[in-house]
PDB file of C-alpha atoms in Angstrom:
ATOM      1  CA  UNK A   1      96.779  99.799  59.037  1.00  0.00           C
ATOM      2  CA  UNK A   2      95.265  99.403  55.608  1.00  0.00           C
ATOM      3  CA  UNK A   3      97.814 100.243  53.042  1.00  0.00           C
ATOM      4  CA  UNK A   4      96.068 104.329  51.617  1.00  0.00           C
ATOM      5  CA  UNK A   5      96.245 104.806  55.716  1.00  0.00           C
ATOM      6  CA  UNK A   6      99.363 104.039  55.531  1.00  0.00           C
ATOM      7  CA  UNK A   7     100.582 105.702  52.422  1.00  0.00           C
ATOM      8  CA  UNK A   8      99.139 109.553  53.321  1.00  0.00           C
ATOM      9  CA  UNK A   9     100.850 108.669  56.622  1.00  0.00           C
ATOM     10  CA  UNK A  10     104.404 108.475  54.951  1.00  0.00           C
ATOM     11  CA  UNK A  11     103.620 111.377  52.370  1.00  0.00           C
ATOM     12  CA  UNK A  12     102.467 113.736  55.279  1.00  0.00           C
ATOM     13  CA  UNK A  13     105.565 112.824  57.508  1.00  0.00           C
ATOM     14  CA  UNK A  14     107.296 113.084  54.410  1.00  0.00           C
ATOM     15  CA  UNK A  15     105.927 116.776  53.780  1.00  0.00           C
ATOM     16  CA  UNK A  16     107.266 117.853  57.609  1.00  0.00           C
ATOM     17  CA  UNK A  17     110.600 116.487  56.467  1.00  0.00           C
ATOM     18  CA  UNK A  18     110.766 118.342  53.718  1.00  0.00           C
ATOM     19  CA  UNK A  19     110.465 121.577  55.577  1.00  0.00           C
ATOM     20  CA  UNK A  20     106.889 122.169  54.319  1.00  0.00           C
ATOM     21  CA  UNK A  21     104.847 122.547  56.985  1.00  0.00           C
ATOM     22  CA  UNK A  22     104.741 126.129  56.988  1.00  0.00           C
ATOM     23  CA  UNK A  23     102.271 126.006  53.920  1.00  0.00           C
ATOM     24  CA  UNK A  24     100.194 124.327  56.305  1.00  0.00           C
ATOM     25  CA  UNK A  25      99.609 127.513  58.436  1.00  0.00           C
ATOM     26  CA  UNK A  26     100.667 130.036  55.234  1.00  0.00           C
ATOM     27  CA  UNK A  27      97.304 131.383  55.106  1.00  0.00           C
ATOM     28  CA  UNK A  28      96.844 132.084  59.057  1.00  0.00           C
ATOM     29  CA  UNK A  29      99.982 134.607  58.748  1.00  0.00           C
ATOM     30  CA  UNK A  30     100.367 138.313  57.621  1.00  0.00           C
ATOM     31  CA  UNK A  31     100.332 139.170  54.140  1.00  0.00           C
ATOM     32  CA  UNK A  32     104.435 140.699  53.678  1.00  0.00           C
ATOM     33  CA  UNK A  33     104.421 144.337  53.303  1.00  0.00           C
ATOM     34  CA  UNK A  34     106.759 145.535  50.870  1.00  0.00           C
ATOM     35  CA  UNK A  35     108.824 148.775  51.841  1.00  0.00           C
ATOM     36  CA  UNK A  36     111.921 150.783  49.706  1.00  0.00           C
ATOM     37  CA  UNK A  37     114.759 150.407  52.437  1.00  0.00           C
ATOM     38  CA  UNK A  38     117.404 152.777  50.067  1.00  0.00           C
ATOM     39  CA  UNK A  39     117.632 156.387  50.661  1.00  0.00           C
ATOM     40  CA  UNK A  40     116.586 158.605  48.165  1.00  0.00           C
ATOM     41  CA  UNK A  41     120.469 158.977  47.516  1.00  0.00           C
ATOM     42  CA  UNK A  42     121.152 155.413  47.541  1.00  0.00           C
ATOM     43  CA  UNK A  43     122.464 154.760  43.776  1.00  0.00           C
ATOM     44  CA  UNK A  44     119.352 151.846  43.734  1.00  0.00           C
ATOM     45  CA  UNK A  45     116.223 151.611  44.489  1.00  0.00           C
ATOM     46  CA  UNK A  46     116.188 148.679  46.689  1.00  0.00           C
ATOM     47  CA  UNK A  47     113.355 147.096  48.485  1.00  0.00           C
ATOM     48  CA  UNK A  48     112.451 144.637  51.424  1.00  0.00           C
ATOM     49  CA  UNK A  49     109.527 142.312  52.398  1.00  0.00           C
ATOM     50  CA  UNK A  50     108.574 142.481  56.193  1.00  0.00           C
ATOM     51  CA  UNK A  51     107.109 139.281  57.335  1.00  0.00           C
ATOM     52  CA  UNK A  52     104.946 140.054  60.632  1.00  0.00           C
ATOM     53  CA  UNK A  53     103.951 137.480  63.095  1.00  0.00           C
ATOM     54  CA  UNK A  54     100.644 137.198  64.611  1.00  0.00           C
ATOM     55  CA  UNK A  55     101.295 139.394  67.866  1.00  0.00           C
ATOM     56  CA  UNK A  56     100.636 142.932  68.568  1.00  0.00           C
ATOM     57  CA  UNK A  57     103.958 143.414  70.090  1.00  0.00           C
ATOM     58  CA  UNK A  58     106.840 145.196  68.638  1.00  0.00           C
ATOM     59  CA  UNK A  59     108.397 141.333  67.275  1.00  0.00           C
ATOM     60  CA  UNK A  60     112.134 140.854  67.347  1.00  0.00           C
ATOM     61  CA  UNK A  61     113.922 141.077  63.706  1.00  0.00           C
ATOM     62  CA  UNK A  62     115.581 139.066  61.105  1.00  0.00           C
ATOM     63  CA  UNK A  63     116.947 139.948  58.407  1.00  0.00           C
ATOM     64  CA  UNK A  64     117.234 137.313  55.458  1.00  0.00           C
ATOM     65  CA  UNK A  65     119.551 137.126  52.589  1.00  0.00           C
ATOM     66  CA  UNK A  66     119.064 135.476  49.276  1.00  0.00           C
ATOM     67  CA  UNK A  67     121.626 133.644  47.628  1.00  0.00           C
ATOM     68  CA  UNK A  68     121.882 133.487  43.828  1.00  0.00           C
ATOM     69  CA  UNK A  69     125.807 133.143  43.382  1.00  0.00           C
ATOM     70  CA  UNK A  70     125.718 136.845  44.237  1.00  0.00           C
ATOM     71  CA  UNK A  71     124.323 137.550  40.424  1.00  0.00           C
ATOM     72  CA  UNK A  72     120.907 136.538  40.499  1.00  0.00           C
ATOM     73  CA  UNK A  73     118.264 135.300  42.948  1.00  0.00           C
ATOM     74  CA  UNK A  74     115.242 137.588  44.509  1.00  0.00           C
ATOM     75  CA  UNK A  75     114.087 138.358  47.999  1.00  0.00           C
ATOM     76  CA  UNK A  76     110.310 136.501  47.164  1.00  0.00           C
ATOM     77  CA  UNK A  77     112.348 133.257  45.696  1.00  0.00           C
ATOM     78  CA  UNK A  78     110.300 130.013  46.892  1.00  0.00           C
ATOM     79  CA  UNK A  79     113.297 128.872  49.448  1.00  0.00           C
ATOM     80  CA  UNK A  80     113.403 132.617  50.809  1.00  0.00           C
ATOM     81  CA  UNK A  81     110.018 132.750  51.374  1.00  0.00           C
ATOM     82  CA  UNK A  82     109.898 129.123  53.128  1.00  0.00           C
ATOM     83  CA  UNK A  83     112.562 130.575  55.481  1.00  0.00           C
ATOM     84  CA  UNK A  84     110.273 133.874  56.199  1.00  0.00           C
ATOM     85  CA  UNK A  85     107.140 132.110  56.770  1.00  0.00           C
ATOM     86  CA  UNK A  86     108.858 129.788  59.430  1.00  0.00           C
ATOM     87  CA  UNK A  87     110.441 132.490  61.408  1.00  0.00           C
ATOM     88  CA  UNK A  88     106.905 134.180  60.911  1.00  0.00           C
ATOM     89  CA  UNK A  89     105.287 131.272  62.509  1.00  0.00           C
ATOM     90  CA  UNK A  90     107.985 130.760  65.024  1.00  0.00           C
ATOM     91  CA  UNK A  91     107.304 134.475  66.489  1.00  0.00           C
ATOM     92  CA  UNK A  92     109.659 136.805  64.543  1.00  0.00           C
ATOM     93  CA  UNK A  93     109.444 139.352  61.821  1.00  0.00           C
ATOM     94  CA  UNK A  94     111.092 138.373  58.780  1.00  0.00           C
ATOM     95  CA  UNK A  95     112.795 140.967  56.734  1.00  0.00           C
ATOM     96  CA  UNK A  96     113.812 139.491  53.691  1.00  0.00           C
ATOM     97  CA  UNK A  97     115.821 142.124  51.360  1.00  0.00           C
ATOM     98  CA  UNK A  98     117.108 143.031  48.010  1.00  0.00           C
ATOM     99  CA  UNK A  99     120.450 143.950  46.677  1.00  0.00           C
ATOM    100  CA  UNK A 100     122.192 145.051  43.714  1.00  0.00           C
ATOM    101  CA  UNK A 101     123.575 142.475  41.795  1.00  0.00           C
ATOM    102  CA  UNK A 102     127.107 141.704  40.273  1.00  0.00           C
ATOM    103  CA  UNK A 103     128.409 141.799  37.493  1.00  0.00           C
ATOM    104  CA  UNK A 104     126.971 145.152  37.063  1.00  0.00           C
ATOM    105  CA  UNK A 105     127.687 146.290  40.973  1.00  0.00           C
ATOM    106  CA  UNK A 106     131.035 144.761  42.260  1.00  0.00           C
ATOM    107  CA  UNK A 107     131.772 143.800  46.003  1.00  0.00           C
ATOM    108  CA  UNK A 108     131.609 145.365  48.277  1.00  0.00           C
ATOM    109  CA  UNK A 109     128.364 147.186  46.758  1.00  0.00           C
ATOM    110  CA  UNK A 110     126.072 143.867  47.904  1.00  0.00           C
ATOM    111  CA  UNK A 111     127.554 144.238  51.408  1.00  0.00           C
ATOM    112  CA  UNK A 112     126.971 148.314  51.501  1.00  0.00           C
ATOM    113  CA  UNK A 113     123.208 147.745  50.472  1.00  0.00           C
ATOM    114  CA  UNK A 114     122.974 145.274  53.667  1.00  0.00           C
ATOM    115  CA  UNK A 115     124.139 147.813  55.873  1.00  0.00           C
ATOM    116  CA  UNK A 116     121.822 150.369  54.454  1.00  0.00           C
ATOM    117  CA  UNK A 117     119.231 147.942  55.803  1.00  0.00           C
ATOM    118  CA  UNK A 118     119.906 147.816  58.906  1.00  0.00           C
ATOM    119  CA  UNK A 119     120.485 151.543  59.162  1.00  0.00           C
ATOM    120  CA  UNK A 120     116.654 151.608  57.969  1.00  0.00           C
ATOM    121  CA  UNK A 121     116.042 149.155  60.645  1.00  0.00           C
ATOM    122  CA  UNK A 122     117.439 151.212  63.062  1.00  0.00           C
ATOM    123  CA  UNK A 123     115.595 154.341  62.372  1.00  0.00           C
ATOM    124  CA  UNK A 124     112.203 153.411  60.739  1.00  0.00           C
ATOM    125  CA  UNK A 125     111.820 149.595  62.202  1.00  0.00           C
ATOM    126  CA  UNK A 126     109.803 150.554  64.933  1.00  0.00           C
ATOM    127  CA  UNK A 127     107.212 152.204  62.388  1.00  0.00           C
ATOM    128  CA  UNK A 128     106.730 148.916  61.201  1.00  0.00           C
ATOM    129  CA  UNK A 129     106.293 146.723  64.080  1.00  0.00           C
ATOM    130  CA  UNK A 130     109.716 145.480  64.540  1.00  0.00           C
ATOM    131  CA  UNK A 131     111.669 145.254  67.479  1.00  0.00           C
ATOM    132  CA  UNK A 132     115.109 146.672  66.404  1.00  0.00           C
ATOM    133  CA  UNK A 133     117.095 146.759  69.541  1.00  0.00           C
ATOM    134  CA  UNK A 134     118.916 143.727  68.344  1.00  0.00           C
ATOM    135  CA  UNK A 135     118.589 141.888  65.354  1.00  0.00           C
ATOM    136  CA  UNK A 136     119.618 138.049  63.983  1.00  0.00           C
ATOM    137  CA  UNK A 137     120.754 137.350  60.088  1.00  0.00           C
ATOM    138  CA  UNK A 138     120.100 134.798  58.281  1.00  0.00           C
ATOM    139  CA  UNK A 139     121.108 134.217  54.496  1.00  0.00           C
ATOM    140  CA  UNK A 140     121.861 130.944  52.011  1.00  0.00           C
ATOM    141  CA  UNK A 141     124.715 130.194  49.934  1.00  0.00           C
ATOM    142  CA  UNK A 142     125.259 133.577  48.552  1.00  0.00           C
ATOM    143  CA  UNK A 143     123.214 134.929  50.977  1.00  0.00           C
ATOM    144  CA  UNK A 144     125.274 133.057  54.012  1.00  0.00           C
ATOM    145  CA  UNK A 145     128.282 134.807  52.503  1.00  0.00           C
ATOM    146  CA  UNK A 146     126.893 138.673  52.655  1.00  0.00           C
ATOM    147  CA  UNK A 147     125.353 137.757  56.459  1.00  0.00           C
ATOM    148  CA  UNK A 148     128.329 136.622  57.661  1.00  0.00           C
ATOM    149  CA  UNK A 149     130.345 139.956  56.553  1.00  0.00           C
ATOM    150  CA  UNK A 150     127.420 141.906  57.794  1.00  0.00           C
ATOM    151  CA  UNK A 151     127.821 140.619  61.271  1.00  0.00           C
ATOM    152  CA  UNK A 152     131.515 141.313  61.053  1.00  0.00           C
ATOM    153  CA  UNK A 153     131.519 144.649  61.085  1.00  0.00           C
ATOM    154  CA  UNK A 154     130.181 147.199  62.992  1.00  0.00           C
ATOM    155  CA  UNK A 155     126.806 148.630  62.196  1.00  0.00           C
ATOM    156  CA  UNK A 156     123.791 150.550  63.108  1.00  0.00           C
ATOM    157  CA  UNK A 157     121.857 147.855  65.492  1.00  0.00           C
ATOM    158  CA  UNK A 158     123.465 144.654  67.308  1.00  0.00           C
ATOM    159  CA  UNK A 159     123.485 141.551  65.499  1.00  0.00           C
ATOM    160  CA  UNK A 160     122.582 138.619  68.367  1.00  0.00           C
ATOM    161  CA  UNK A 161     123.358 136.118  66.029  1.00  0.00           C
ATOM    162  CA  UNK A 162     123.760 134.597  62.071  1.00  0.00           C
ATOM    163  CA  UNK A 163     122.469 131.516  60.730  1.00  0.00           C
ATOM    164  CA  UNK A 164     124.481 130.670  57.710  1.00  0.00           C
ATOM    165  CA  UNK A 165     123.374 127.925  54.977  1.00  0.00           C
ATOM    166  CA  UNK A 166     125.487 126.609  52.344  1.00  0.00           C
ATOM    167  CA  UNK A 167     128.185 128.991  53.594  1.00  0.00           C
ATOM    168  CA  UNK A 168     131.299 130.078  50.847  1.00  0.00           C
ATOM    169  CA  UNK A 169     133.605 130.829  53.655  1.00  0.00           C
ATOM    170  CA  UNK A 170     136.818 131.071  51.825  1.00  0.00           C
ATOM    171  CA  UNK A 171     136.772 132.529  48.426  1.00  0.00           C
ATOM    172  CA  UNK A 172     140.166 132.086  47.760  1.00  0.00           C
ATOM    173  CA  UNK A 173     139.614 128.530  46.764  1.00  0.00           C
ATOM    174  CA  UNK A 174     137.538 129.229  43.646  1.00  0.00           C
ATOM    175  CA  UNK A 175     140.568 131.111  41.752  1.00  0.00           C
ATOM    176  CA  UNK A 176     139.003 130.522  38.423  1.00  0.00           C
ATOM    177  CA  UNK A 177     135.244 130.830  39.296  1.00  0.00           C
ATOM    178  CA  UNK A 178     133.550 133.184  37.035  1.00  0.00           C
ATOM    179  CA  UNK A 179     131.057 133.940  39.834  1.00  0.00           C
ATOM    180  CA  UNK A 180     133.577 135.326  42.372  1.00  0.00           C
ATOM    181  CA  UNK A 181     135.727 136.672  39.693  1.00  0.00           C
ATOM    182  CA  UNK A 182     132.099 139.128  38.754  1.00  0.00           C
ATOM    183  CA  UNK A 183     131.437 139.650  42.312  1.00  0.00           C
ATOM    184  CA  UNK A 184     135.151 140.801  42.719  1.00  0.00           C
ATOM    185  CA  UNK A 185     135.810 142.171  39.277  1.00  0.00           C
ATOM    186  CA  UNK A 186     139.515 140.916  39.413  1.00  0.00           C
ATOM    187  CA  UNK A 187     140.985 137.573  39.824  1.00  0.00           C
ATOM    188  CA  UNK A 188     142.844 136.184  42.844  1.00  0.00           C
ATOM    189  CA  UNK A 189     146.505 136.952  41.622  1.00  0.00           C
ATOM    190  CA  UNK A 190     145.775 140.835  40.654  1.00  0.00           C
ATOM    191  CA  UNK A 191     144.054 141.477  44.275  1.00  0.00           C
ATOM    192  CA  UNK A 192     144.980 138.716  46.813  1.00  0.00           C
ATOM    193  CA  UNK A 193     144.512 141.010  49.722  1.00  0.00           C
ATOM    194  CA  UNK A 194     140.173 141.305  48.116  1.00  0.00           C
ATOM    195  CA  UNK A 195     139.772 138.157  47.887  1.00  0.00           C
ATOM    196  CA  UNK A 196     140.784 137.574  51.396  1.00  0.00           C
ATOM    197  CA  UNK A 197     138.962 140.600  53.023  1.00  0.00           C
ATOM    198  CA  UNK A 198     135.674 139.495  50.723  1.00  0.00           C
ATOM    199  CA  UNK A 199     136.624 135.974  52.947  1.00  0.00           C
ATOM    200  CA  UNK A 200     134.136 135.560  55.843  1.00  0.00           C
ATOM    201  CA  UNK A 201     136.572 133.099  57.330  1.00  0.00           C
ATOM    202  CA  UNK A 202     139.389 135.942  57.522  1.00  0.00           C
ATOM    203  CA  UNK A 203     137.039 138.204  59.357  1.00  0.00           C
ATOM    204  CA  UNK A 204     135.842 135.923  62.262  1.00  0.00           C
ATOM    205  CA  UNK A 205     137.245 137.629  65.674  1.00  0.00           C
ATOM    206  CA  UNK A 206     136.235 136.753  69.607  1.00  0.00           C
ATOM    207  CA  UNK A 207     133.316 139.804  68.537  1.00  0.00           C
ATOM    208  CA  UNK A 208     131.664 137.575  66.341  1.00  0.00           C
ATOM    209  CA  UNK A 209     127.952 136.934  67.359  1.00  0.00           C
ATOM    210  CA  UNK A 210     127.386 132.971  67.682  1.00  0.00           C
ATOM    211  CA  UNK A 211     126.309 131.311  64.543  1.00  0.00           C
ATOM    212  CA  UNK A 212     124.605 128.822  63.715  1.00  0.00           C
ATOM    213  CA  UNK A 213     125.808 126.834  60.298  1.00  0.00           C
ATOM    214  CA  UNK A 214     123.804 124.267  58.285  1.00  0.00           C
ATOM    215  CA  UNK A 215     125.520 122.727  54.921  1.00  0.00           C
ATOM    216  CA  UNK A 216     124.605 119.721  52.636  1.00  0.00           C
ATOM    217  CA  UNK A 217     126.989 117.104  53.268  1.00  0.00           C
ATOM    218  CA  UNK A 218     126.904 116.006  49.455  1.00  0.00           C
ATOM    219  CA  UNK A 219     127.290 119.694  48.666  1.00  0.00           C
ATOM    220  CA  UNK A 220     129.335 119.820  45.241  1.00  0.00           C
ATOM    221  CA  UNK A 221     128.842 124.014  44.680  1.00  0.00           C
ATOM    222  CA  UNK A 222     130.030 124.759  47.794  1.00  0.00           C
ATOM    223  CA  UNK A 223     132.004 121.822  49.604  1.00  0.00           C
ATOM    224  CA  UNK A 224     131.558 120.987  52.495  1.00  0.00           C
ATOM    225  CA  UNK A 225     134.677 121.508  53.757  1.00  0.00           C
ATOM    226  CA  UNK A 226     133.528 125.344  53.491  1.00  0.00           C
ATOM    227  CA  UNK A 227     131.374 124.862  56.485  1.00  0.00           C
ATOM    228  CA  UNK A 228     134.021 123.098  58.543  1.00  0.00           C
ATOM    229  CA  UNK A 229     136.747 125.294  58.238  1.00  0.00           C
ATOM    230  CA  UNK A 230     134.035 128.381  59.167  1.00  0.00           C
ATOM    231  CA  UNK A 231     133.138 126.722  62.365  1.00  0.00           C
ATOM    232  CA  UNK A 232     137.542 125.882  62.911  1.00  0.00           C
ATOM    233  CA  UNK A 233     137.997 129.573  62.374  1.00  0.00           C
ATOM    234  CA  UNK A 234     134.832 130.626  64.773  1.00  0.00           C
ATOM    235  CA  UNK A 235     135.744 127.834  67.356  1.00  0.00           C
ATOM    236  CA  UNK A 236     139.196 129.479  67.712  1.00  0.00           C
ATOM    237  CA  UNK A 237     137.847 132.746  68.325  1.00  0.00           C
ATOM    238  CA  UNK A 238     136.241 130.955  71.282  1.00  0.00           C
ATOM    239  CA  UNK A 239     132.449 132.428  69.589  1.00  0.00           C
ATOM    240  CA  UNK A 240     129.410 129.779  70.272  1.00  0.00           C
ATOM    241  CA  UNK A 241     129.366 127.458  66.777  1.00  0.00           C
ATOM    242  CA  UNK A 242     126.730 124.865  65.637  1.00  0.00           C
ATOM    243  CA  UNK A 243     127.037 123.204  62.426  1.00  0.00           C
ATOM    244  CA  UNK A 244     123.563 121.310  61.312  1.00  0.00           C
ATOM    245  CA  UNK A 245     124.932 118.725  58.565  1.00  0.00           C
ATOM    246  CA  UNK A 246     122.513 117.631  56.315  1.00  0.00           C
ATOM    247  CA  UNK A 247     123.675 114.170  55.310  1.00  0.00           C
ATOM    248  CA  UNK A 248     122.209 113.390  51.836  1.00  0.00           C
ATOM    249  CA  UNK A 249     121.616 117.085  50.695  1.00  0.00           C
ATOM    250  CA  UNK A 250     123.411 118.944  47.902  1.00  0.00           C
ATOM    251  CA  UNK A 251     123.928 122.540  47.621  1.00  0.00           C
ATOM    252  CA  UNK A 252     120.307 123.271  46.121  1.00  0.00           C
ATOM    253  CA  UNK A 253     118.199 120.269  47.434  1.00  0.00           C
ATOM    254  CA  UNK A 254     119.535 121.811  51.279  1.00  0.00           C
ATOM    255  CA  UNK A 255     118.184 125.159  50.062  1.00  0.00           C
ATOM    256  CA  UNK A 256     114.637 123.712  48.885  1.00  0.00           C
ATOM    257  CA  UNK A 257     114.287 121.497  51.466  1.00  0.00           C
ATOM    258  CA  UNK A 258     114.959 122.744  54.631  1.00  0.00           C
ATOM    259  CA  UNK A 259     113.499 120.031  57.048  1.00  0.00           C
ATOM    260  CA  UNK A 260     115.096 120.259  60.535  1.00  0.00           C
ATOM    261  CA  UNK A 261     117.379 122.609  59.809  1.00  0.00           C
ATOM    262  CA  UNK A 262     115.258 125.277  59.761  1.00  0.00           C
ATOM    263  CA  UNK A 263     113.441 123.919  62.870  1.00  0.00           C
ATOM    264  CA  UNK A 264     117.018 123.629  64.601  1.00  0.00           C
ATOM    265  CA  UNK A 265     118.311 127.301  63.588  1.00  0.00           C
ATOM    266  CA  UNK A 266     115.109 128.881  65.207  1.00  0.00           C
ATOM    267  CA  UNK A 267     116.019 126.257  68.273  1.00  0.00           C
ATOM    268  CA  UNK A 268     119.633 127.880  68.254  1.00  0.00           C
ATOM    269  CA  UNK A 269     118.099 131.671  67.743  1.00  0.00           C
ATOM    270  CA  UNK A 270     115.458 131.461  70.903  1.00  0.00           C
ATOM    271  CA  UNK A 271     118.606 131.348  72.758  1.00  0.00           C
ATOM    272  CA  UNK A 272     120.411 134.820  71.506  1.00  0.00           C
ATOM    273  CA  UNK A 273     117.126 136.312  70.425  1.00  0.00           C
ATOM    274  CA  UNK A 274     113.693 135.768  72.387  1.00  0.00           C
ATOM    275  CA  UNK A 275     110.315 135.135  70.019  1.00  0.00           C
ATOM    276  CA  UNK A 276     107.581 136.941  70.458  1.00  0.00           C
ATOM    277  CA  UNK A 277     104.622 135.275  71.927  1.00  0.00           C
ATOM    278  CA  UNK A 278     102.285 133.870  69.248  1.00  0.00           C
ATOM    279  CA  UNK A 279      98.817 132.104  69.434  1.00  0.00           C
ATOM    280  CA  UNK A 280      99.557 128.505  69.645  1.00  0.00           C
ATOM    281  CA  UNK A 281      97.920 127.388  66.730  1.00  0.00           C
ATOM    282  CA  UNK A 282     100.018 129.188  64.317  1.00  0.00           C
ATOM    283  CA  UNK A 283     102.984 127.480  65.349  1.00  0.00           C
ATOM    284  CA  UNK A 284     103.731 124.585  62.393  1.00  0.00           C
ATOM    285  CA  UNK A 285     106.294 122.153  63.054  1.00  0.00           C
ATOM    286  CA  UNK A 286     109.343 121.132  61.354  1.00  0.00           C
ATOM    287  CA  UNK A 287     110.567 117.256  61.737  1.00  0.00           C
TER     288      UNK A 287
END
């Protein structure tokens, strides 16, 4: 092979590894609509992005959760996108949703707005195209945190299953971060029992749907540890656990480039939630 040949060879299979093939098939999907999930009484005026397939059936749901260290990041960020236009391509709807933001709005305000949507879910999903009798979640860093709550707790439609990236599972051992302390609004000492109820890893019980966990193994934001001790606690609770280490990735580089985790998660979600059939072309991989 002459040595160009061989160079867009390794840049294309380095593109797929990446986790960027779903620009390659981008323009052959939906344009997102943009809806106001919030009640008219809801104290903000939040909004989601719905993320259709290419099937005229009603397609089974996902909701996605944005990270941000809980104080900034947006539904339309690059990463959250990526994530929407996979599951897009892979046969689901992507719902990818807003929340209000700490420091202004402390916990558990982010974790109310994610229930408010999927009450809208429940009762105006169907309007939209989306198949609402069960749904999946599926959030980063921040966003892994505020899924894994979600599913936790009871609400309006089933959760099948969570796939949870860069997970904080235990807050508790970040006593002096300033990002937990503005999520929280007090510290560890003045409200121990918070800090352990705002814990994913406290909350896991035998009702837990199965979850899927992927985490950068050189991860210094959020050690790694984070993700083992999530998939201890869920193993003990006897609910289905896989944890997709990514061996040379860091907190953001396993955000930005997803490569087969993403491809792997969708793997794991066929099983608890069925895809909706989808013209064979559209379908991008992801080595």
């Amino acid at each position: 092979m002459r040595l160009p040949c061989l160079i867009r060879s390794v840049l294309l299979h380095a593109l797929l590894l990446c986790g960027l093939s779903p620009l390659l098939h981008a323009e052959e999907l939906p344009s997102p609509e943009t809806v106001r999930y919030s009640s008219p009484q809801w104290p903000a005026n939040l909004q989601a992005d719905i993320y259709r397939p290419n099937s005229s059936a009603l397609a089974p749901t996902v909701l996605v959760i944005h990270g941000g260290g809980w104080s900034s990041g947006a539904r339309d960020d690059g990463y959250v996108k990526e994530i929407c236009e996979h599951l897009q391509a892979a046969g689901y709807a992507a719902v990818s949703v807003s929340y209000r933001l700490a420091p202004e709005w402390r916990f558990p305000a982010q974790l109310d707005d994610m229930s408010e949507a999927v009450r809208w879910l429940a009762t105006q999903g169907a309007e939209h195209g989306l198949d609402t009798s069960s749904i999946a979640v599926w959030g980063y860093s921040a966003g892994a945190h505020l899924a894994s709550l979600l599913a936790m707790q009871p609400q309006a439609l089933p959760i099948a299953a969570v796939i949870a990236g860069g997970i904080p599972a235990d807050l508790r051992e970040w006593p002096n971060s300033n990002m937990v302390k503005d999520l929280l609004g007090k510290s560890r000492d003045e409200a121990p029992e918070l800090w352990a109820v705002a814990s994913p890893v406290t909350q896991v019980s035998a009702q837990t749907p199965p979850y899927f966990l992927y985490h950068g193994r050189l991860d210094t934001m959020v050690s790694y540890q984070q993700a083992k001790q999530m998939q201890a606690a869920l193993a003990r609770a006897d609910v289905p656990v896989t944890l997709y280490t990514r061996w040379f990735y860091g907190h953001f580089f396993a955000a930005l480039f997803t490569g087969g985790s993403s491809a792997a998660a969708t793997n794991f979600l066929a099983s608890y939630l069925a895809p909706a059939s989808i013209p064979a072309h559209v379908v991008g991989s992801d080595m």
